[in-house]
Amino acid sequence: MIEITINGKACTCEKGEFLLDVARRNGFYIPTLCHHPGLAEQGCCRVCLVEVVERGKSKIVVSCVYPVERPCEVYTDSDRVREDRGAVLMLLAMRAPASPEIAALCRQYGAIDGSRFKPIQGEKCIMCGLCARACASLGTGAISTVMRGTAKKISTPYDEPSSACIGCLSCVKVCPTSAISFTDGPEKRSIWGREFELVHCRECGTVIGTREEIEYAAKRCGEEPEEICPECRKKKMADVMAHTYGECEI
């Protein structure tokens, strides 16, 4: 175990544990955008900057990808951190001025003046890549980073509806800036230029996903598609177990 201090509080951690995880476990909040617990760290948004003092030397590090290797002092809201984070947030605000999440972070942590820069009007995406990584982790790979330079964006191949998309909304759920648009109606879902049939639970009628999503999940599990929601499945299983237990008592 390694002993460190975070904002003056003594904390312990395993060698190699990421600083962000140690801080959050000990009650210190550090803002993040590109970090998601279900995906490997990448440290691209730089919002989670903290100051680390090791052997008398101070440095600014990206806490979500910084492994603790030795005793150190950590400051999550020092003057250096506030200044650097303010600059990062200003740049993100220029990249995604239409994102309410970015605007809220700018107000909370004090983004520096970016009036000399020209914002990308109407943009919400900060190109963190979480959506594409989530899609790839499912094995569908319907979206990815396309184009280069200032034209770089997340999209389907050639901006055409992708046959690989299953309409599962995994990309939407991990997006930190609400940049991916979709619509849900009573029977249909539209996303990435495609329209999907929504499947309802045969027991309670709640929406459980798209037809393609359910069939894809069943195929990966080697099972037949089942149109029943998790809650009804639990209730059904509990009823079966209660019935079986009752018969055993008799």
PDB file of C-alpha atoms in Angstrom:
ATOM      1  CA  MET A   1       0.000   0.000   0.000  1.00  0.00           C
ATOM      2  CA  ILE A   2       1.078   3.582  -0.696  1.00  0.00           C
ATOM      3  CA  GLU A   3       0.226   6.554   1.513  1.00  0.00           C
ATOM      4  CA  ILE A   4      -0.555   9.862  -0.186  1.00  0.00           C
ATOM      5  CA  THR A   5      -2.325  13.061   0.827  1.00  0.00           C
ATOM      6  CA  ILE A   6      -5.177  14.625  -1.153  1.00  0.00           C
ATOM      7  CA  ASN A   7      -5.938  18.229  -0.196  1.00  0.00           C
ATOM      8  CA  GLY A   8      -4.247  17.534   3.149  1.00  0.00           C
ATOM      9  CA  LYS A   9      -6.154  14.308   3.888  1.00  0.00           C
ATOM     10  CA  ALA A  10      -4.149  11.109   4.342  1.00  0.00           C
ATOM     11  CA  CYS A  11      -5.243   8.363   1.907  1.00  0.00           C
ATOM     12  CA  THR A  12      -3.968   4.914   1.011  1.00  0.00           C
ATOM     13  CA  CYS A  13      -3.989   3.178  -2.351  1.00  0.00           C
ATOM     14  CA  GLU A  14      -2.486   0.315  -4.314  1.00  0.00           C
ATOM     15  CA  LYS A  15       0.608   0.955  -6.406  1.00  0.00           C
ATOM     16  CA  GLY A  16      -0.428   1.731  -9.984  1.00  0.00           C
ATOM     17  CA  GLU A  17      -3.981   2.754  -9.047  1.00  0.00           C
ATOM     18  CA  PHE A  18      -5.192   5.754 -11.022  1.00  0.00           C
ATOM     19  CA  LEU A  19      -5.312   8.984  -9.069  1.00  0.00           C
ATOM     20  CA  LEU A  20      -8.889   9.802 -10.095  1.00  0.00           C
ATOM     21  CA  ASP A  21     -10.150   6.533  -8.600  1.00  0.00           C
ATOM     22  CA  VAL A  22      -8.249   7.127  -5.353  1.00  0.00           C
ATOM     23  CA  ALA A  23      -9.611  10.667  -5.040  1.00  0.00           C
ATOM     24  CA  ARG A  24     -13.212   9.704  -5.680  1.00  0.00           C
ATOM     25  CA  ARG A  25     -13.013   6.759  -3.289  1.00  0.00           C
ATOM     26  CA  ASN A  26     -11.925   9.191  -0.575  1.00  0.00           C
ATOM     27  CA  GLY A  27     -14.718  11.686  -1.242  1.00  0.00           C
ATOM     28  CA  PHE A  28     -12.946  14.183  -3.516  1.00  0.00           C
ATOM     29  CA  TYR A  29     -14.849  15.162  -6.628  1.00  0.00           C
ATOM     30  CA  ILE A  30     -12.817  15.798  -9.774  1.00  0.00           C
ATOM     31  CA  PRO A  31     -14.759  16.763 -12.930  1.00  0.00           C
ATOM     32  CA  THR A  32     -14.453  14.528 -15.992  1.00  0.00           C
ATOM     33  CA  LEU A  33     -15.909  14.298 -19.492  1.00  0.00           C
ATOM     34  CA  CYS A  34     -14.107  11.529 -21.403  1.00  0.00           C
ATOM     35  CA  HIS A  35     -13.943   9.163 -18.401  1.00  0.00           C
ATOM     36  CA  HIS A  36     -16.465   6.310 -18.177  1.00  0.00           C
ATOM     37  CA  PRO A  37     -16.270   3.388 -15.698  1.00  0.00           C
ATOM     38  CA  GLY A  38     -17.289   0.883 -18.372  1.00  0.00           C
ATOM     39  CA  LEU A  39     -14.498   1.833 -20.805  1.00  0.00           C
ATOM     40  CA  ALA A  40     -10.712   2.001 -20.517  1.00  0.00           C
ATOM     41  CA  GLU A  41      -9.230   5.378 -19.575  1.00  0.00           C
ATOM     42  CA  GLN A  42      -7.952   7.641 -22.335  1.00  0.00           C
ATOM     43  CA  GLY A  43      -7.342  11.080 -20.793  1.00  0.00           C
ATOM     44  CA  CYS A  44      -8.240  13.142 -23.853  1.00  0.00           C
ATOM     45  CA  CYS A  45     -10.523  15.868 -22.435  1.00  0.00           C
ATOM     46  CA  ARG A  46      -7.993  17.027 -19.774  1.00  0.00           C
ATOM     47  CA  VAL A  47     -10.732  18.343 -17.474  1.00  0.00           C
ATOM     48  CA  CYS A  48      -9.607  16.094 -14.601  1.00  0.00           C
ATOM     49  CA  LEU A  49      -6.293  17.907 -14.113  1.00  0.00           C
ATOM     50  CA  VAL A  50      -4.787  17.903 -10.609  1.00  0.00           C
ATOM     51  CA  GLU A  51      -1.506  19.110  -9.121  1.00  0.00           C
ATOM     52  CA  VAL A  52       0.911  16.498  -7.801  1.00  0.00           C
ATOM     53  CA  VAL A  53       3.944  17.236  -5.620  1.00  0.00           C
ATOM     54  CA  GLU A  54       6.579  14.494  -5.581  1.00  0.00           C
ATOM     55  CA  ARG A  55      10.033  14.838  -4.035  1.00  0.00           C
ATOM     56  CA  GLY A  56       9.512  18.573  -3.705  1.00  0.00           C
ATOM     57  CA  LYS A  57       8.625  19.087  -7.362  1.00  0.00           C
ATOM     58  CA  SER A  58       5.160  20.129  -8.553  1.00  0.00           C
ATOM     59  CA  LYS A  59       3.490  19.080 -11.810  1.00  0.00           C
ATOM     60  CA  ILE A  60       0.042  19.076 -13.412  1.00  0.00           C
ATOM     61  CA  VAL A  61      -1.205  15.611 -14.375  1.00  0.00           C
ATOM     62  CA  VAL A  62      -4.312  14.049 -15.923  1.00  0.00           C
ATOM     63  CA  SER A  63      -5.724  12.174 -12.931  1.00  0.00           C
ATOM     64  CA  CYS A  64      -7.751   9.555 -14.827  1.00  0.00           C
ATOM     65  CA  VAL A  65      -4.598   8.071 -16.393  1.00  0.00           C
ATOM     66  CA  TYR A  66      -1.999   8.947 -13.763  1.00  0.00           C
ATOM     67  CA  PRO A  67      -0.877   5.847 -11.800  1.00  0.00           C
ATOM     68  CA  VAL A  68       0.276   6.394  -8.231  1.00  0.00           C
ATOM     69  CA  GLU A  69       3.791   4.982  -7.935  1.00  0.00           C
ATOM     70  CA  ARG A  70       5.096   6.594  -4.721  1.00  0.00           C
ATOM     71  CA  PRO A  71       3.990   8.820  -1.814  1.00  0.00           C
ATOM     72  CA  CYS A  72       2.941  12.266  -2.996  1.00  0.00           C
ATOM     73  CA  GLU A  73       0.785  15.284  -2.243  1.00  0.00           C
ATOM     74  CA  VAL A  74      -2.238  15.921  -4.458  1.00  0.00           C
ATOM     75  CA  TYR A  75      -4.242  19.134  -4.834  1.00  0.00           C
ATOM     76  CA  THR A  76      -7.485  19.048  -6.792  1.00  0.00           C
ATOM     77  CA  ASP A  77      -8.296  22.789  -6.689  1.00  0.00           C
ATOM     78  CA  SER A  78      -5.030  24.702  -6.383  1.00  0.00           C
ATOM     79  CA  ASP A  79      -4.331  27.962  -8.211  1.00  0.00           C
ATOM     80  CA  ARG A  80      -2.396  26.065 -10.920  1.00  0.00           C
ATOM     81  CA  VAL A  81      -5.222  23.584 -11.357  1.00  0.00           C
ATOM     82  CA  ARG A  82      -7.867  26.313 -11.612  1.00  0.00           C
ATOM     83  CA  GLU A  83      -5.809  28.237 -14.169  1.00  0.00           C
ATOM     84  CA  ASP A  84      -5.063  25.232 -16.377  1.00  0.00           C
ATOM     85  CA  ARG A  85      -8.561  23.788 -16.094  1.00  0.00           C
ATOM     86  CA  GLY A  86      -9.995  27.200 -16.988  1.00  0.00           C
ATOM     87  CA  ALA A  87      -7.927  27.198 -20.189  1.00  0.00           C
ATOM     88  CA  VAL A  88      -9.013  23.655 -21.070  1.00  0.00           C
ATOM     89  CA  LEU A  89     -12.671  24.502 -20.514  1.00  0.00           C
ATOM     90  CA  MET A  90     -12.384  27.614 -22.670  1.00  0.00           C
ATOM     91  CA  LEU A  91     -11.071  25.523 -25.555  1.00  0.00           C
ATOM     92  CA  LEU A  92     -13.805  22.929 -25.067  1.00  0.00           C
ATOM     93  CA  ALA A  93     -16.397  25.713 -25.058  1.00  0.00           C
ATOM     94  CA  MET A  94     -15.070  26.895 -28.416  1.00  0.00           C
ATOM     95  CA  ARG A  95     -15.225  23.340 -29.750  1.00  0.00           C
ATOM     96  CA  ALA A  96     -18.734  22.637 -28.419  1.00  0.00           C
ATOM     97  CA  PRO A  97     -20.498  25.931 -27.647  1.00  0.00           C
ATOM     98  CA  ALA A  98     -23.968  24.376 -27.927  1.00  0.00           C
ATOM     99  CA  SER A  99     -23.369  21.832 -25.150  1.00  0.00           C
ATOM    100  CA  PRO A 100     -25.149  22.717 -21.882  1.00  0.00           C
ATOM    101  CA  GLU A 101     -22.812  20.358 -19.999  1.00  0.00           C
ATOM    102  CA  ILE A 102     -19.730  22.256 -21.162  1.00  0.00           C
ATOM    103  CA  ALA A 103     -21.381  25.592 -20.366  1.00  0.00           C
ATOM    104  CA  ALA A 104     -22.191  24.388 -16.839  1.00  0.00           C
ATOM    105  CA  LEU A 105     -18.579  23.308 -16.248  1.00  0.00           C
ATOM    106  CA  CYS A 106     -17.347  26.665 -17.532  1.00  0.00           C
ATOM    107  CA  ARG A 107     -19.568  28.484 -15.028  1.00  0.00           C
ATOM    108  CA  GLN A 108     -18.638  26.181 -12.160  1.00  0.00           C
ATOM    109  CA  TYR A 109     -14.878  26.142 -12.673  1.00  0.00           C
ATOM    110  CA  GLY A 110     -14.321  29.507 -14.324  1.00  0.00           C
ATOM    111  CA  ALA A 111     -13.276  29.164 -17.950  1.00  0.00           C
ATOM    112  CA  ILE A 112     -10.913  31.899 -19.097  1.00  0.00           C
ATOM    113  CA  ASP A 113     -11.954  34.449 -21.718  1.00  0.00           C
ATOM    114  CA  GLY A 114     -12.002  32.892 -25.190  1.00  0.00           C
ATOM    115  CA  SER A 115     -13.419  35.813 -27.148  1.00  0.00           C
ATOM    116  CA  ARG A 116     -10.372  35.912 -29.461  1.00  0.00           C
ATOM    117  CA  PHE A 117     -11.269  32.428 -30.736  1.00  0.00           C
ATOM    118  CA  LYS A 118     -14.054  31.553 -33.146  1.00  0.00           C
ATOM    119  CA  PRO A 119     -16.461  28.889 -31.808  1.00  0.00           C
ATOM    120  CA  ILE A 120     -17.857  26.094 -33.980  1.00  0.00           C
ATOM    121  CA  GLN A 121     -21.463  27.261 -34.054  1.00  0.00           C
ATOM    122  CA  GLY A 122     -24.115  24.686 -33.092  1.00  0.00           C
ATOM    123  CA  GLU A 123     -21.564  22.002 -32.167  1.00  0.00           C
ATOM    124  CA  LYS A 124     -21.881  19.797 -29.067  1.00  0.00           C
ATOM    125  CA  CYS A 125     -19.313  17.077 -29.747  1.00  0.00           C
ATOM    126  CA  ILE A 126     -15.868  17.348 -28.096  1.00  0.00           C
ATOM    127  CA  MET A 127     -14.487  14.341 -30.039  1.00  0.00           C
ATOM    128  CA  CYS A 128     -13.810  12.315 -26.884  1.00  0.00           C
ATOM    129  CA  GLY A 129     -14.574   9.119 -28.822  1.00  0.00           C
ATOM    130  CA  LEU A 130     -16.559   7.440 -26.026  1.00  0.00           C
ATOM    131  CA  CYS A 131     -19.486   6.731 -28.360  1.00  0.00           C
ATOM    132  CA  ALA A 132     -17.339   5.003 -30.994  1.00  0.00           C
ATOM    133  CA  ARG A 133     -15.517   2.999 -28.329  1.00  0.00           C
ATOM    134  CA  ALA A 134     -18.792   1.871 -26.766  1.00  0.00           C
ATOM    135  CA  CYS A 135     -20.097   0.816 -30.179  1.00  0.00           C
ATOM    136  CA  ALA A 136     -16.874  -1.082 -30.915  1.00  0.00           C
ATOM    137  CA  SER A 137     -16.942  -2.825 -27.521  1.00  0.00           C
ATOM    138  CA  LEU A 138     -20.359  -4.252 -28.404  1.00  0.00           C
ATOM    139  CA  GLY A 139     -18.876  -5.661 -31.575  1.00  0.00           C
ATOM    140  CA  THR A 140     -21.034  -3.651 -33.963  1.00  0.00           C
ATOM    141  CA  GLY A 141     -18.664  -0.837 -34.961  1.00  0.00           C
ATOM    142  CA  ALA A 142     -21.419   1.148 -36.650  1.00  0.00           C
ATOM    143  CA  ILE A 143     -19.805   4.528 -35.950  1.00  0.00           C
ATOM    144  CA  SER A 144     -16.211   5.758 -35.880  1.00  0.00           C
ATOM    145  CA  THR A 145     -14.006   8.805 -36.292  1.00  0.00           C
ATOM    146  CA  VAL A 146     -14.065   9.998 -39.897  1.00  0.00           C
ATOM    147  CA  MET A 147     -12.386  12.821 -41.868  1.00  0.00           C
ATOM    148  CA  ARG A 148      -9.344  14.801 -40.700  1.00  0.00           C
ATOM    149  CA  GLY A 149      -8.401  18.162 -39.260  1.00  0.00           C
ATOM    150  CA  THR A 150     -11.229  20.628 -38.673  1.00  0.00           C
ATOM    151  CA  ALA A 151     -13.637  18.329 -40.579  1.00  0.00           C
ATOM    152  CA  LYS A 152     -13.034  15.430 -38.157  1.00  0.00           C
ATOM    153  CA  LYS A 153     -16.218  14.000 -36.670  1.00  0.00           C
ATOM    154  CA  ILE A 154     -18.005  10.879 -35.421  1.00  0.00           C
ATOM    155  CA  SER A 155     -20.256   9.324 -38.023  1.00  0.00           C
ATOM    156  CA  THR A 156     -21.294   6.207 -39.903  1.00  0.00           C
ATOM    157  CA  PRO A 157     -19.272   5.186 -42.998  1.00  0.00           C
ATOM    158  CA  TYR A 158     -19.786   7.809 -45.740  1.00  0.00           C
ATOM    159  CA  ASP A 159     -22.512   9.392 -43.571  1.00  0.00           C
ATOM    160  CA  GLU A 160     -24.889   6.707 -44.836  1.00  0.00           C
ATOM    161  CA  PRO A 161     -27.251   4.618 -42.645  1.00  0.00           C
ATOM    162  CA  SER A 162     -25.160   1.736 -41.282  1.00  0.00           C
ATOM    163  CA  SER A 163     -26.480  -1.821 -41.493  1.00  0.00           C
ATOM    164  CA  ALA A 164     -24.288  -2.594 -38.445  1.00  0.00           C
ATOM    165  CA  CYS A 165     -26.238  -0.215 -36.192  1.00  0.00           C
ATOM    166  CA  ILE A 166     -28.741  -1.934 -33.890  1.00  0.00           C
ATOM    167  CA  GLY A 167     -30.228   1.236 -32.395  1.00  0.00           C
ATOM    168  CA  CYS A 168     -29.231   0.290 -28.845  1.00  0.00           C
ATOM    169  CA  LEU A 169     -28.400   3.890 -27.748  1.00  0.00           C
ATOM    170  CA  SER A 170     -25.108   2.797 -26.148  1.00  0.00           C
ATOM    171  CA  CYS A 171     -23.455   5.724 -27.918  1.00  0.00           C
ATOM    172  CA  VAL A 172     -26.053   8.129 -26.537  1.00  0.00           C
ATOM    173  CA  LYS A 173     -25.708   6.843 -22.970  1.00  0.00           C
ATOM    174  CA  VAL A 174     -21.931   7.368 -22.785  1.00  0.00           C
ATOM    175  CA  CYS A 175     -21.834  10.738 -24.562  1.00  0.00           C
ATOM    176  CA  PRO A 176     -20.908  13.400 -21.947  1.00  0.00           C
ATOM    177  CA  THR A 177     -22.231  16.388 -23.916  1.00  0.00           C
ATOM    178  CA  SER A 178     -25.607  15.235 -25.325  1.00  0.00           C
ATOM    179  CA  ALA A 179     -24.159  15.455 -28.842  1.00  0.00           C
ATOM    180  CA  ILE A 180     -25.947  12.454 -30.402  1.00  0.00           C
ATOM    181  CA  SER A 181     -29.517  13.101 -31.471  1.00  0.00           C
ATOM    182  CA  PHE A 182     -32.237  10.456 -31.621  1.00  0.00           C
ATOM    183  CA  THR A 183     -36.000  10.255 -31.426  1.00  0.00           C
ATOM    184  CA  ASP A 184     -38.202   7.699 -29.696  1.00  0.00           C
ATOM    185  CA  GLY A 185     -41.856   7.319 -30.591  1.00  0.00           C
ATOM    186  CA  PRO A 186     -44.422   4.811 -29.314  1.00  0.00           C
ATOM    187  CA  GLU A 187     -43.337   2.215 -31.886  1.00  0.00           C
ATOM    188  CA  LYS A 188     -40.230   3.543 -33.656  1.00  0.00           C
ATOM    189  CA  ARG A 189     -36.742   4.839 -32.831  1.00  0.00           C
ATOM    190  CA  SER A 190     -34.638   6.949 -35.210  1.00  0.00           C
ATOM    191  CA  ILE A 191     -30.866   7.336 -34.889  1.00  0.00           C
ATOM    192  CA  TRP A 192     -27.887   7.638 -37.277  1.00  0.00           C
ATOM    193  CA  GLY A 193     -30.214   7.915 -40.270  1.00  0.00           C
ATOM    194  CA  ARG A 194     -32.044   4.645 -39.556  1.00  0.00           C
ATOM    195  CA  GLU A 195     -35.464   3.804 -38.164  1.00  0.00           C
ATOM    196  CA  PHE A 196     -35.933   0.853 -35.809  1.00  0.00           C
ATOM    197  CA  GLU A 197     -38.977  -1.040 -34.554  1.00  0.00           C
ATOM    198  CA  LEU A 198     -39.302  -0.862 -30.768  1.00  0.00           C
ATOM    199  CA  VAL A 199     -40.107  -4.097 -28.947  1.00  0.00           C
ATOM    200  CA  HIS A 200     -42.391  -4.038 -25.900  1.00  0.00           C
ATOM    201  CA  CYS A 201     -42.325  -6.449 -22.975  1.00  0.00           C
ATOM    202  CA  ARG A 202     -45.066  -9.034 -23.479  1.00  0.00           C
ATOM    203  CA  GLU A 203     -45.865  -8.919 -19.746  1.00  0.00           C
ATOM    204  CA  CYS A 204     -45.926  -5.219 -18.777  1.00  0.00           C
ATOM    205  CA  GLY A 205     -45.671  -3.415 -22.120  1.00  0.00           C
ATOM    206  CA  THR A 206     -42.554  -1.329 -21.388  1.00  0.00           C
ATOM    207  CA  VAL A 207     -40.076  -0.764 -24.206  1.00  0.00           C
ATOM    208  CA  ILE A 208     -37.139  -3.170 -23.912  1.00  0.00           C
ATOM    209  CA  GLY A 209     -35.176  -2.194 -27.025  1.00  0.00           C
ATOM    210  CA  THR A 210     -35.138  -2.414 -30.780  1.00  0.00           C
ATOM    211  CA  ARG A 211     -35.794  -5.619 -32.682  1.00  0.00           C
ATOM    212  CA  GLU A 212     -32.192  -5.638 -33.941  1.00  0.00           C
ATOM    213  CA  GLU A 213     -30.800  -5.024 -30.449  1.00  0.00           C
ATOM    214  CA  ILE A 214     -32.695  -7.933 -28.890  1.00  0.00           C
ATOM    215  CA  GLU A 215     -31.787 -10.321 -31.697  1.00  0.00           C
ATOM    216  CA  TYR A 216     -28.131  -9.269 -31.532  1.00  0.00           C
ATOM    217  CA  ALA A 217     -27.945  -9.789 -27.746  1.00  0.00           C
ATOM    218  CA  ALA A 218     -29.628 -13.198 -28.011  1.00  0.00           C
ATOM    219  CA  LYS A 219     -27.231 -14.281 -30.745  1.00  0.00           C
ATOM    220  CA  ARG A 220     -24.189 -13.298 -28.679  1.00  0.00           C
ATOM    221  CA  CYS A 221     -25.552 -15.284 -25.726  1.00  0.00           C
ATOM    222  CA  GLY A 222     -26.469 -18.257 -27.880  1.00  0.00           C
ATOM    223  CA  GLU A 223     -30.140 -18.013 -26.913  1.00  0.00           C
ATOM    224  CA  GLU A 224     -33.463 -17.350 -28.588  1.00  0.00           C
ATOM    225  CA  PRO A 225     -34.742 -13.736 -28.488  1.00  0.00           C
ATOM    226  CA  GLU A 226     -37.082 -13.209 -25.527  1.00  0.00           C
ATOM    227  CA  GLU A 227     -39.476 -10.273 -25.438  1.00  0.00           C
ATOM    228  CA  ILE A 228     -39.580  -9.710 -21.692  1.00  0.00           C
ATOM    229  CA  CYS A 229     -38.072  -6.900 -19.612  1.00  0.00           C
ATOM    230  CA  PRO A 230     -35.549  -7.513 -16.790  1.00  0.00           C
ATOM    231  CA  GLU A 231     -38.076  -6.734 -14.036  1.00  0.00           C
ATOM    232  CA  CYS A 232     -40.693  -9.133 -15.388  1.00  0.00           C
ATOM    233  CA  ARG A 233     -37.990 -11.749 -15.915  1.00  0.00           C
ATOM    234  CA  LYS A 234     -36.994 -11.435 -12.245  1.00  0.00           C
ATOM    235  CA  LYS A 235     -40.617 -11.679 -11.134  1.00  0.00           C
ATOM    236  CA  LYS A 236     -41.177 -14.703 -13.342  1.00  0.00           C
ATOM    237  CA  MET A 237     -38.077 -16.403 -11.954  1.00  0.00           C
ATOM    238  CA  ALA A 238     -39.116 -15.589  -8.374  1.00  0.00           C
ATOM    239  CA  ASP A 239     -42.558 -17.117  -8.983  1.00  0.00           C
ATOM    240  CA  VAL A 240     -40.970 -20.274 -10.372  1.00  0.00           C
ATOM    241  CA  MET A 241     -38.637 -20.568  -7.393  1.00  0.00           C
ATOM    242  CA  ALA A 242     -41.462 -19.952  -4.918  1.00  0.00           C
ATOM    243  CA  HIS A 243     -43.591 -22.625  -6.602  1.00  0.00           C
ATOM    244  CA  THR A 244     -40.693 -25.089  -6.619  1.00  0.00           C
ATOM    245  CA  TYR A 245     -39.898 -24.390  -2.953  1.00  0.00           C
ATOM    246  CA  GLY A 246     -43.562 -24.893  -2.035  1.00  0.00           C
ATOM    247  CA  GLU A 247     -43.676 -28.258  -3.799  1.00  0.00           C
ATOM    248  CA  CYS A 248     -40.496 -29.359  -1.980  1.00  0.00           C
ATOM    249  CA  GLU A 249     -42.098 -28.570   1.393  1.00  0.00           C
ATOM    250  CA  ILE A 250     -45.138 -30.683   0.518  1.00  0.00           C
TER     251      ILE A 250
END
